[in-house]
Amino acid sequence: MERTLSILKPDVTRRNLTGAVNQRIESSNLRIIAQKRLHLTLEQAQRFYAVHQERSFFNDLCTFMSSGPVVVQILEGDNAVNHYRDVMGATNPANADEGTIRRDFAESIEANSVHGSDSLDNAVKEIAFFFSEMEIVG
Ligand code: ATP
Ligand code: MG
């Protein structure tokens, strides 16, 4: 069993697709063991995405991530980190496989509907960034 950090991005909440994306998550054998809706400040988005601060898209990405509510979640399941990456699909929805969340819901490479941790180490850090022990009901 593993845990990974998921974020439903502002393009999802704006289009009222939280339930539709959660259905994809749950039907792919991942369990939502913690979940909350937040409106990140620009500073919080910059801290979360600090690993990308040298990338050309950093400012736009942080502006987008703080442009509306997000839903942050902890997903639990077998091989959760890599499995959720498969369920999400490629970063650019134009390259995402059929049946993936990004292929079916993403608006663009930036507004690509979901975030998922890219390693177990980062999952632990990202979960601790958003959740306290009391908020996690495994
Ligand atoms: P995430 O970290 O959100 O799960 P990812 O791991 O597939 O996505 P990263 O390379 O970590 O992709 O990029 C983080 C986010 O930055 C992407 O999800 C996307 O929203 C945005 N992004 C990545 N590349 C670009 C780009 N070339 N132009 C605009 N935005 C981008
Ligand atoms: Mg990433």
mmCIF file with all atom_site columns, C-alpha atoms and ligand atoms in Angstrom:
data_model
loop_
_atom_site.group_PDB
_atom_site.id
_atom_site.type_symbol
_atom_site.label_atom_id
_atom_site.label_alt_id
_atom_site.label_comp_id
_atom_site.label_asym_id
_atom_site.label_entity_id
_atom_site.label_seq_id
_atom_site.pdbx_PDB_ins_code
_atom_site.Cartn_x
_atom_site.Cartn_y
_atom_site.Cartn_z
_atom_site.occupancy
_atom_site.B_iso_or_equiv
_atom_site.pdbx_formal_charge
_atom_site.auth_seq_id
_atom_site.auth_comp_id
_atom_site.auth_asym_id
_atom_site.auth_atom_id
_atom_site.pdbx_PDB_model_num
ATOM   1   C  CA  . MET A 1 1   ? 0.000   0.000  0.000   1.00 0.00 ? 1   MET A CA  1
ATOM   2   C  CA  . GLU A 1 2   ? 1.207   3.488  -0.900  1.00 0.00 ? 2   GLU A CA  1
ATOM   3   C  CA  . ARG A 1 3   ? -0.124  7.014  -0.517  1.00 0.00 ? 3   ARG A CA  1
ATOM   4   C  CA  . THR A 1 4   ? 0.145   9.836  -3.044  1.00 0.00 ? 4   THR A CA  1
ATOM   5   C  CA  . LEU A 1 5   ? -0.883  13.491 -3.031  1.00 0.00 ? 5   LEU A CA  1
ATOM   6   C  CA  . SER A 1 6   ? -3.461  14.521 -5.614  1.00 0.00 ? 6   SER A CA  1
ATOM   7   C  CA  . ILE A 1 7   ? -4.718  17.996 -6.497  1.00 0.00 ? 7   ILE A CA  1
ATOM   8   C  CA  . LEU A 1 8   ? -7.815  18.691 -8.573  1.00 0.00 ? 8   LEU A CA  1
ATOM   9   C  CA  . LYS A 1 9   ? -6.762  21.948 -10.204 1.00 0.00 ? 9   LYS A CA  1
ATOM   10  C  CA  . PRO A 1 10  ? -8.830  25.156 -10.633 1.00 0.00 ? 10  PRO A CA  1
ATOM   11  C  CA  . ASP A 1 11  ? -9.999  24.151 -14.134 1.00 0.00 ? 11  ASP A CA  1
ATOM   12  C  CA  . VAL A 1 12  ? -11.792 21.196 -12.505 1.00 0.00 ? 12  VAL A CA  1
ATOM   13  C  CA  . THR A 1 13  ? -13.551 23.143 -9.744  1.00 0.00 ? 13  THR A CA  1
ATOM   14  C  CA  . ARG A 1 14  ? -14.485 25.954 -12.166 1.00 0.00 ? 14  ARG A CA  1
ATOM   15  C  CA  . ARG A 1 15  ? -16.268 23.471 -14.460 1.00 0.00 ? 15  ARG A CA  1
ATOM   16  C  CA  . ASN A 1 16  ? -17.928 21.612 -11.544 1.00 0.00 ? 16  ASN A CA  1
ATOM   17  C  CA  . LEU A 1 17  ? -16.075 18.386 -12.398 1.00 0.00 ? 17  LEU A CA  1
ATOM   18  C  CA  . THR A 1 18  ? -14.905 17.408 -8.886  1.00 0.00 ? 18  THR A CA  1
ATOM   19  C  CA  . GLY A 1 19  ? -17.292 14.455 -8.717  1.00 0.00 ? 19  GLY A CA  1
ATOM   20  C  CA  . ALA A 1 20  ? -16.529 13.308 -12.266 1.00 0.00 ? 20  ALA A CA  1
ATOM   21  C  CA  . VAL A 1 21  ? -12.786 13.248 -11.589 1.00 0.00 ? 21  VAL A CA  1
ATOM   22  C  CA  . ASN A 1 22  ? -13.287 11.571 -8.208  1.00 0.00 ? 22  ASN A CA  1
ATOM   23  C  CA  . GLN A 1 23  ? -15.303 8.854  -9.933  1.00 0.00 ? 23  GLN A CA  1
ATOM   24  C  CA  . ARG A 1 24  ? -12.318 8.170  -12.218 1.00 0.00 ? 24  ARG A CA  1
ATOM   25  C  CA  . ILE A 1 25  ? -10.052 7.994  -9.175  1.00 0.00 ? 25  ILE A CA  1
ATOM   26  C  CA  . GLU A 1 26  ? -12.291 5.666  -7.194  1.00 0.00 ? 26  GLU A CA  1
ATOM   27  C  CA  . SER A 1 27  ? -13.058 3.393  -10.122 1.00 0.00 ? 27  SER A CA  1
ATOM   28  C  CA  . SER A 1 28  ? -9.323  2.948  -10.679 1.00 0.00 ? 28  SER A CA  1
ATOM   29  C  CA  . ASN A 1 29  ? -8.895  1.296  -7.277  1.00 0.00 ? 29  ASN A CA  1
ATOM   30  C  CA  . LEU A 1 30  ? -7.545  4.313  -5.458  1.00 0.00 ? 30  LEU A CA  1
ATOM   31  C  CA  . ARG A 1 31  ? -9.148  5.268  -2.137  1.00 0.00 ? 31  ARG A CA  1
ATOM   32  C  CA  . ILE A 1 32  ? -9.581  8.956  -1.180  1.00 0.00 ? 32  ILE A CA  1
ATOM   33  C  CA  . ILE A 1 33  ? -8.495  8.838  2.480   1.00 0.00 ? 33  ILE A CA  1
ATOM   34  C  CA  . ALA A 1 34  ? -8.307  12.632 2.977   1.00 0.00 ? 34  ALA A CA  1
ATOM   35  C  CA  . GLN A 1 35  ? -9.771  15.513 0.994   1.00 0.00 ? 35  GLN A CA  1
ATOM   36  C  CA  . LYS A 1 36  ? -10.303 19.256 1.342   1.00 0.00 ? 36  LYS A CA  1
ATOM   37  C  CA  . ARG A 1 37  ? -11.120 22.228 -0.863  1.00 0.00 ? 37  ARG A CA  1
ATOM   38  C  CA  . LEU A 1 38  ? -8.743  25.208 -0.565  1.00 0.00 ? 38  LEU A CA  1
ATOM   39  C  CA  . HIS A 1 39  ? -8.053  28.445 -2.379  1.00 0.00 ? 39  HIS A CA  1
ATOM   40  C  CA  . LEU A 1 40  ? -4.247  28.670 -2.458  1.00 0.00 ? 40  LEU A CA  1
ATOM   41  C  CA  . THR A 1 41  ? -2.581  32.051 -2.219  1.00 0.00 ? 41  THR A CA  1
ATOM   42  C  CA  . LEU A 1 42  ? 0.043   32.849 -4.849  1.00 0.00 ? 42  LEU A CA  1
ATOM   43  C  CA  . GLU A 1 43  ? 2.708   32.392 -2.152  1.00 0.00 ? 43  GLU A CA  1
ATOM   44  C  CA  . GLN A 1 44  ? 1.392   28.945 -1.192  1.00 0.00 ? 44  GLN A CA  1
ATOM   45  C  CA  . ALA A 1 45  ? 1.365   27.851 -4.850  1.00 0.00 ? 45  ALA A CA  1
ATOM   46  C  CA  . GLN A 1 46  ? 4.940   29.135 -5.247  1.00 0.00 ? 46  GLN A CA  1
ATOM   47  C  CA  . ARG A 1 47  ? 6.040   27.138 -2.188  1.00 0.00 ? 47  ARG A CA  1
ATOM   48  C  CA  . PHE A 1 48  ? 4.302   23.975 -3.402  1.00 0.00 ? 48  PHE A CA  1
ATOM   49  C  CA  . TYR A 1 49  ? 5.859   24.214 -6.880  1.00 0.00 ? 49  TYR A CA  1
ATOM   50  C  CA  . ALA A 1 50  ? 9.266   25.516 -5.675  1.00 0.00 ? 50  ALA A CA  1
ATOM   51  C  CA  . VAL A 1 51  ? 11.030  22.668 -7.542  1.00 0.00 ? 51  VAL A CA  1
ATOM   52  C  CA  . HIS A 1 52  ? 9.880   24.322 -10.785 1.00 0.00 ? 52  HIS A CA  1
ATOM   53  C  CA  . GLN A 1 53  ? 10.973  27.872 -9.935  1.00 0.00 ? 53  GLN A CA  1
ATOM   54  C  CA  . GLU A 1 54  ? 13.596  27.992 -12.699 1.00 0.00 ? 54  GLU A CA  1
ATOM   55  C  CA  . ARG A 1 55  ? 11.167  26.788 -15.376 1.00 0.00 ? 55  ARG A CA  1
ATOM   56  C  CA  . SER A 1 56  ? 9.769   29.278 -17.890 1.00 0.00 ? 56  SER A CA  1
ATOM   57  C  CA  . PHE A 1 57  ? 6.184   28.388 -16.972 1.00 0.00 ? 57  PHE A CA  1
ATOM   58  C  CA  . PHE A 1 58  ? 6.606   28.834 -13.184 1.00 0.00 ? 58  PHE A CA  1
ATOM   59  C  CA  . ASN A 1 59  ? 4.878   32.225 -12.830 1.00 0.00 ? 59  ASN A CA  1
ATOM   60  C  CA  . ASP A 1 60  ? 1.963   31.291 -15.072 1.00 0.00 ? 60  ASP A CA  1
ATOM   61  C  CA  . LEU A 1 61  ? 1.580   27.946 -13.305 1.00 0.00 ? 61  LEU A CA  1
ATOM   62  C  CA  . CYS A 1 62  ? 1.456   29.530 -9.840  1.00 0.00 ? 62  CYS A CA  1
ATOM   63  C  CA  . THR A 1 63  ? -0.982  32.204 -11.028 1.00 0.00 ? 63  THR A CA  1
ATOM   64  C  CA  . PHE A 1 64  ? -3.203  29.482 -12.474 1.00 0.00 ? 64  PHE A CA  1
ATOM   65  C  CA  . MET A 1 65  ? -3.010  27.299 -9.342  1.00 0.00 ? 65  MET A CA  1
ATOM   66  C  CA  . SER A 1 66  ? -4.096  30.251 -7.195  1.00 0.00 ? 66  SER A CA  1
ATOM   67  C  CA  . SER A 1 67  ? -6.810  31.443 -9.638  1.00 0.00 ? 67  SER A CA  1
ATOM   68  C  CA  . GLY A 1 68  ? -9.623  29.443 -8.014  1.00 0.00 ? 68  GLY A CA  1
ATOM   69  C  CA  . PRO A 1 69  ? -10.337 26.636 -5.570  1.00 0.00 ? 69  PRO A CA  1
ATOM   70  C  CA  . VAL A 1 70  ? -8.443  23.359 -5.679  1.00 0.00 ? 70  VAL A CA  1
ATOM   71  C  CA  . VAL A 1 71  ? -9.258  20.037 -4.017  1.00 0.00 ? 71  VAL A CA  1
ATOM   72  C  CA  . VAL A 1 72  ? -6.268  18.418 -2.317  1.00 0.00 ? 72  VAL A CA  1
ATOM   73  C  CA  . GLN A 1 73  ? -6.467  14.716 -1.604  1.00 0.00 ? 73  GLN A CA  1
ATOM   74  C  CA  . ILE A 1 74  ? -4.500  11.776 -0.315  1.00 0.00 ? 74  ILE A CA  1
ATOM   75  C  CA  . LEU A 1 75  ? -5.005  8.662  -2.431  1.00 0.00 ? 75  LEU A CA  1
ATOM   76  C  CA  . GLU A 1 76  ? -4.157  5.218  -1.107  1.00 0.00 ? 76  GLU A CA  1
ATOM   77  C  CA  . GLY A 1 77  ? -3.714  1.993  -3.046  1.00 0.00 ? 77  GLY A CA  1
ATOM   78  C  CA  . ASP A 1 78  ? -1.277  -0.520 -4.486  1.00 0.00 ? 78  ASP A CA  1
ATOM   79  C  CA  . ASN A 1 79  ? 1.599   1.300  -6.176  1.00 0.00 ? 79  ASN A CA  1
ATOM   80  C  CA  . ALA A 1 80  ? -0.434  4.505  -5.715  1.00 0.00 ? 80  ALA A CA  1
ATOM   81  C  CA  . VAL A 1 81  ? 2.238   6.966  -6.901  1.00 0.00 ? 81  VAL A CA  1
ATOM   82  C  CA  . ASN A 1 82  ? 2.869   5.393  -10.294 1.00 0.00 ? 82  ASN A CA  1
ATOM   83  C  CA  . HIS A 1 83  ? -0.647  4.027  -10.685 1.00 0.00 ? 83  HIS A CA  1
ATOM   84  C  CA  . TYR A 1 84  ? -2.165  7.503  -10.269 1.00 0.00 ? 84  TYR A CA  1
ATOM   85  C  CA  . ARG A 1 85  ? 0.342   8.925  -12.793 1.00 0.00 ? 85  ARG A CA  1
ATOM   86  C  CA  . ASP A 1 86  ? -1.031  6.363  -15.276 1.00 0.00 ? 86  ASP A CA  1
ATOM   87  C  CA  . VAL A 1 87  ? -4.641  7.257  -14.431 1.00 0.00 ? 87  VAL A CA  1
ATOM   88  C  CA  . MET A 1 88  ? -3.837  10.996 -14.897 1.00 0.00 ? 88  MET A CA  1
ATOM   89  C  CA  . GLY A 1 89  ? -2.120  10.606 -18.280 1.00 0.00 ? 89  GLY A CA  1
ATOM   90  C  CA  . ALA A 1 90  ? 0.683   12.661 -19.821 1.00 0.00 ? 90  ALA A CA  1
ATOM   91  C  CA  . THR A 1 91  ? 1.306   16.264 -18.708 1.00 0.00 ? 91  THR A CA  1
ATOM   92  C  CA  . ASN A 1 92  ? 0.258   17.546 -22.138 1.00 0.00 ? 92  ASN A CA  1
ATOM   93  C  CA  . PRO A 1 93  ? -3.307  16.318 -22.758 1.00 0.00 ? 93  PRO A CA  1
ATOM   94  C  CA  . ALA A 1 94  ? -2.529  16.138 -26.486 1.00 0.00 ? 94  ALA A CA  1
ATOM   95  C  CA  . ASN A 1 95  ? -0.144  13.285 -25.641 1.00 0.00 ? 95  ASN A CA  1
ATOM   96  C  CA  . ALA A 1 96  ? -2.309  11.600 -23.001 1.00 0.00 ? 96  ALA A CA  1
ATOM   97  C  CA  . ASP A 1 97  ? -3.634  8.092  -23.607 1.00 0.00 ? 97  ASP A CA  1
ATOM   98  C  CA  . GLU A 1 98  ? -7.329  7.462  -24.178 1.00 0.00 ? 98  GLU A CA  1
ATOM   99  C  CA  . GLY A 1 99  ? -9.307  6.970  -20.995 1.00 0.00 ? 99  GLY A CA  1
ATOM   100 C  CA  . THR A 1 100 ? -6.972  9.055  -18.837 1.00 0.00 ? 100 THR A CA  1
ATOM   101 C  CA  . ILE A 1 101 ? -8.209  12.002 -16.756 1.00 0.00 ? 101 ILE A CA  1
ATOM   102 C  CA  . ARG A 1 102 ? -6.109  14.520 -18.669 1.00 0.00 ? 102 ARG A CA  1
ATOM   103 C  CA  . ARG A 1 103 ? -7.158  13.208 -22.088 1.00 0.00 ? 103 ARG A CA  1
ATOM   104 C  CA  . ASP A 1 104 ? -10.813 13.487 -21.150 1.00 0.00 ? 104 ASP A CA  1
ATOM   105 C  CA  . PHE A 1 105 ? -10.867 16.622 -18.975 1.00 0.00 ? 105 PHE A CA  1
ATOM   106 C  CA  . ALA A 1 106 ? -7.742  18.790 -19.362 1.00 0.00 ? 106 ALA A CA  1
ATOM   107 C  CA  . GLU A 1 107 ? -8.026  22.138 -21.128 1.00 0.00 ? 107 GLU A CA  1
ATOM   108 C  CA  . SER A 1 108 ? -4.319  22.664 -21.898 1.00 0.00 ? 108 SER A CA  1
ATOM   109 C  CA  . ILE A 1 109 ? -0.788  21.666 -20.826 1.00 0.00 ? 109 ILE A CA  1
ATOM   110 C  CA  . GLU A 1 110 ? -1.101  24.179 -17.974 1.00 0.00 ? 110 GLU A CA  1
ATOM   111 C  CA  . ALA A 1 111 ? -4.774  23.696 -17.044 1.00 0.00 ? 111 ALA A CA  1
ATOM   112 C  CA  . ASN A 1 112 ? -4.354  19.926 -17.038 1.00 0.00 ? 112 ASN A CA  1
ATOM   113 C  CA  . SER A 1 113 ? -6.898  19.125 -14.327 1.00 0.00 ? 113 SER A CA  1
ATOM   114 C  CA  . VAL A 1 114 ? -4.834  17.088 -11.872 1.00 0.00 ? 114 VAL A CA  1
ATOM   115 C  CA  . HIS A 1 115 ? -1.540  16.877 -10.026 1.00 0.00 ? 115 HIS A CA  1
ATOM   116 C  CA  . GLY A 1 116 ? -0.041  13.667 -8.694  1.00 0.00 ? 116 GLY A CA  1
ATOM   117 C  CA  . SER A 1 117 ? 3.207   13.183 -6.776  1.00 0.00 ? 117 SER A CA  1
ATOM   118 C  CA  . ASP A 1 118 ? 6.038   11.941 -8.997  1.00 0.00 ? 118 ASP A CA  1
ATOM   119 C  CA  . SER A 1 119 ? 7.864   9.789  -6.401  1.00 0.00 ? 119 SER A CA  1
ATOM   120 C  CA  . LEU A 1 120 ? 7.247   8.223  -3.016  1.00 0.00 ? 120 LEU A CA  1
ATOM   121 C  CA  . ASP A 1 121 ? 9.658   10.714 -1.386  1.00 0.00 ? 121 ASP A CA  1
ATOM   122 C  CA  . ASN A 1 122 ? 7.803   13.656 -2.881  1.00 0.00 ? 122 ASN A CA  1
ATOM   123 C  CA  . ALA A 1 123 ? 4.453   12.103 -1.933  1.00 0.00 ? 123 ALA A CA  1
ATOM   124 C  CA  . VAL A 1 124 ? 5.505   12.075 1.741   1.00 0.00 ? 124 VAL A CA  1
ATOM   125 C  CA  . LYS A 1 125 ? 6.639   15.718 1.530   1.00 0.00 ? 125 LYS A CA  1
ATOM   126 C  CA  . GLU A 1 126 ? 3.555   16.889 -0.390  1.00 0.00 ? 126 GLU A CA  1
ATOM   127 C  CA  . ILE A 1 127 ? 1.153   15.103 1.980   1.00 0.00 ? 127 ILE A CA  1
ATOM   128 C  CA  . ALA A 1 128 ? 2.864   16.776 4.956   1.00 0.00 ? 128 ALA A CA  1
ATOM   129 C  CA  . PHE A 1 129 ? 2.587   20.148 3.166   1.00 0.00 ? 129 PHE A CA  1
ATOM   130 C  CA  . PHE A 1 130 ? -1.228  19.936 3.112   1.00 0.00 ? 130 PHE A CA  1
ATOM   131 C  CA  . PHE A 1 131 ? -2.413  17.516 5.799   1.00 0.00 ? 131 PHE A CA  1
ATOM   132 C  CA  . SER A 1 132 ? -1.997  16.935 9.509   1.00 0.00 ? 132 SER A CA  1
ATOM   133 C  CA  . GLU A 1 133 ? -2.144  13.443 10.990  1.00 0.00 ? 133 GLU A CA  1
ATOM   134 C  CA  . MET A 1 134 ? -5.655  14.058 12.373  1.00 0.00 ? 134 MET A CA  1
ATOM   135 C  CA  . GLU A 1 135 ? -7.032  14.769 8.889   1.00 0.00 ? 135 GLU A CA  1
ATOM   136 C  CA  . ILE A 1 136 ? -5.965  11.413 7.460   1.00 0.00 ? 136 ILE A CA  1
ATOM   137 C  CA  . VAL A 1 137 ? -8.504  8.638  7.886   1.00 0.00 ? 137 VAL A CA  1
ATOM   138 C  CA  . GLY A 1 138 ? -6.985  5.522  6.361   1.00 0.00 ? 138 GLY A CA  1
HETATM 139 P  P1  . ATP B 2 .   ? 1.985   17.678 -11.882 1.00 0.00 ? 1   ATP B P1  1
HETATM 140 O  O1  . ATP B 2 .   ? 3.280   17.978 -11.163 1.00 0.00 ? 1   ATP B O1  1
HETATM 141 O  O2  . ATP B 2 .   ? 1.004   18.820 -11.849 1.00 0.00 ? 1   ATP B O2  1
HETATM 142 O  O3  . ATP B 2 .   ? 1.384   16.375 -11.469 1.00 0.00 ? 1   ATP B O3  1
HETATM 143 P  P2  . ATP B 2 .   ? 3.473   16.710 -14.125 1.00 0.00 ? 1   ATP B P2  1
HETATM 144 O  O4  . ATP B 2 .   ? 4.328   16.036 -13.102 1.00 0.00 ? 1   ATP B O4  1
HETATM 145 O  O5  . ATP B 2 .   ? 2.855   15.897 -15.201 1.00 0.00 ? 1   ATP B O5  1
HETATM 146 O  O6  . ATP B 2 .   ? 2.299   17.498 -13.427 1.00 0.00 ? 1   ATP B O6  1
HETATM 147 P  P3  . ATP B 2 .   ? 5.462   18.783 -14.229 1.00 0.00 ? 1   ATP B P3  1
HETATM 148 O  O7  . ATP B 2 .   ? 6.585   18.711 -15.196 1.00 0.00 ? 1   ATP B O7  1
HETATM 149 O  O8  . ATP B 2 .   ? 5.723   18.450 -12.787 1.00 0.00 ? 1   ATP B O8  1
HETATM 150 O  O9  . ATP B 2 .   ? 4.278   17.882 -14.805 1.00 0.00 ? 1   ATP B O9  1
HETATM 151 O  O10 . ATP B 2 .   ? 4.851   20.231 -14.344 1.00 0.00 ? 1   ATP B O10 1
HETATM 152 C  C1  . ATP B 2 .   ? 4.001   20.737 -13.318 1.00 0.00 ? 1   ATP B C1  1
HETATM 153 C  C2  . ATP B 2 .   ? 2.839   21.441 -13.949 1.00 0.00 ? 1   ATP B C2  1
HETATM 154 O  O11 . ATP B 2 .   ? 3.317   22.591 -14.635 1.00 0.00 ? 1   ATP B O11 1
HETATM 155 C  C3  . ATP B 2 .   ? 2.079   20.645 -15.016 1.00 0.00 ? 1   ATP B C3  1
HETATM 156 O  O12 . ATP B 2 .   ? 1.114   19.773 -14.499 1.00 0.00 ? 1   ATP B O12 1
HETATM 157 C  C4  . ATP B 2 .   ? 1.442   21.757 -15.811 1.00 0.00 ? 1   ATP B C4  1
HETATM 158 O  O13 . ATP B 2 .   ? 0.285   22.248 -15.116 1.00 0.00 ? 1   ATP B O13 1
HETATM 159 C  C5  . ATP B 2 .   ? 2.515   22.825 -15.788 1.00 0.00 ? 1   ATP B C5  1
HETATM 160 N  N1  . ATP B 2 .   ? 3.381   22.733 -16.974 1.00 0.00 ? 1   ATP B N1  1
HETATM 161 C  C6  . ATP B 2 .   ? 4.313   21.797 -17.237 1.00 0.00 ? 1   ATP B C6  1
HETATM 162 N  N2  . ATP B 2 .   ? 4.931   22.022 -18.403 1.00 0.00 ? 1   ATP B N2  1
HETATM 163 C  C7  . ATP B 2 .   ? 4.377   23.158 -18.893 1.00 0.00 ? 1   ATP B C7  1
HETATM 164 C  C8  . ATP B 2 .   ? 4.564   23.946 -20.060 1.00 0.00 ? 1   ATP B C8  1
HETATM 165 N  N3  . ATP B 2 .   ? 5.482   23.603 -20.983 1.00 0.00 ? 1   ATP B N3  1
HETATM 166 N  N4  . ATP B 2 .   ? 3.810   25.050 -20.215 1.00 0.00 ? 1   ATP B N4  1
HETATM 167 C  C9  . ATP B 2 .   ? 2.884   25.413 -19.286 1.00 0.00 ? 1   ATP B C9  1
HETATM 168 N  N5  . ATP B 2 .   ? 2.653   24.730 -18.158 1.00 0.00 ? 1   ATP B N5  1
HETATM 169 C  C10 . ATP B 2 .   ? 3.380   23.624 -17.966 1.00 0.00 ? 1   ATP B C10 1
HETATM 170 MG MG  . MG  B 3 .   ? 5.127   17.033 -11.401 1.00 0.00 ? 2   MG  B MG  1
#
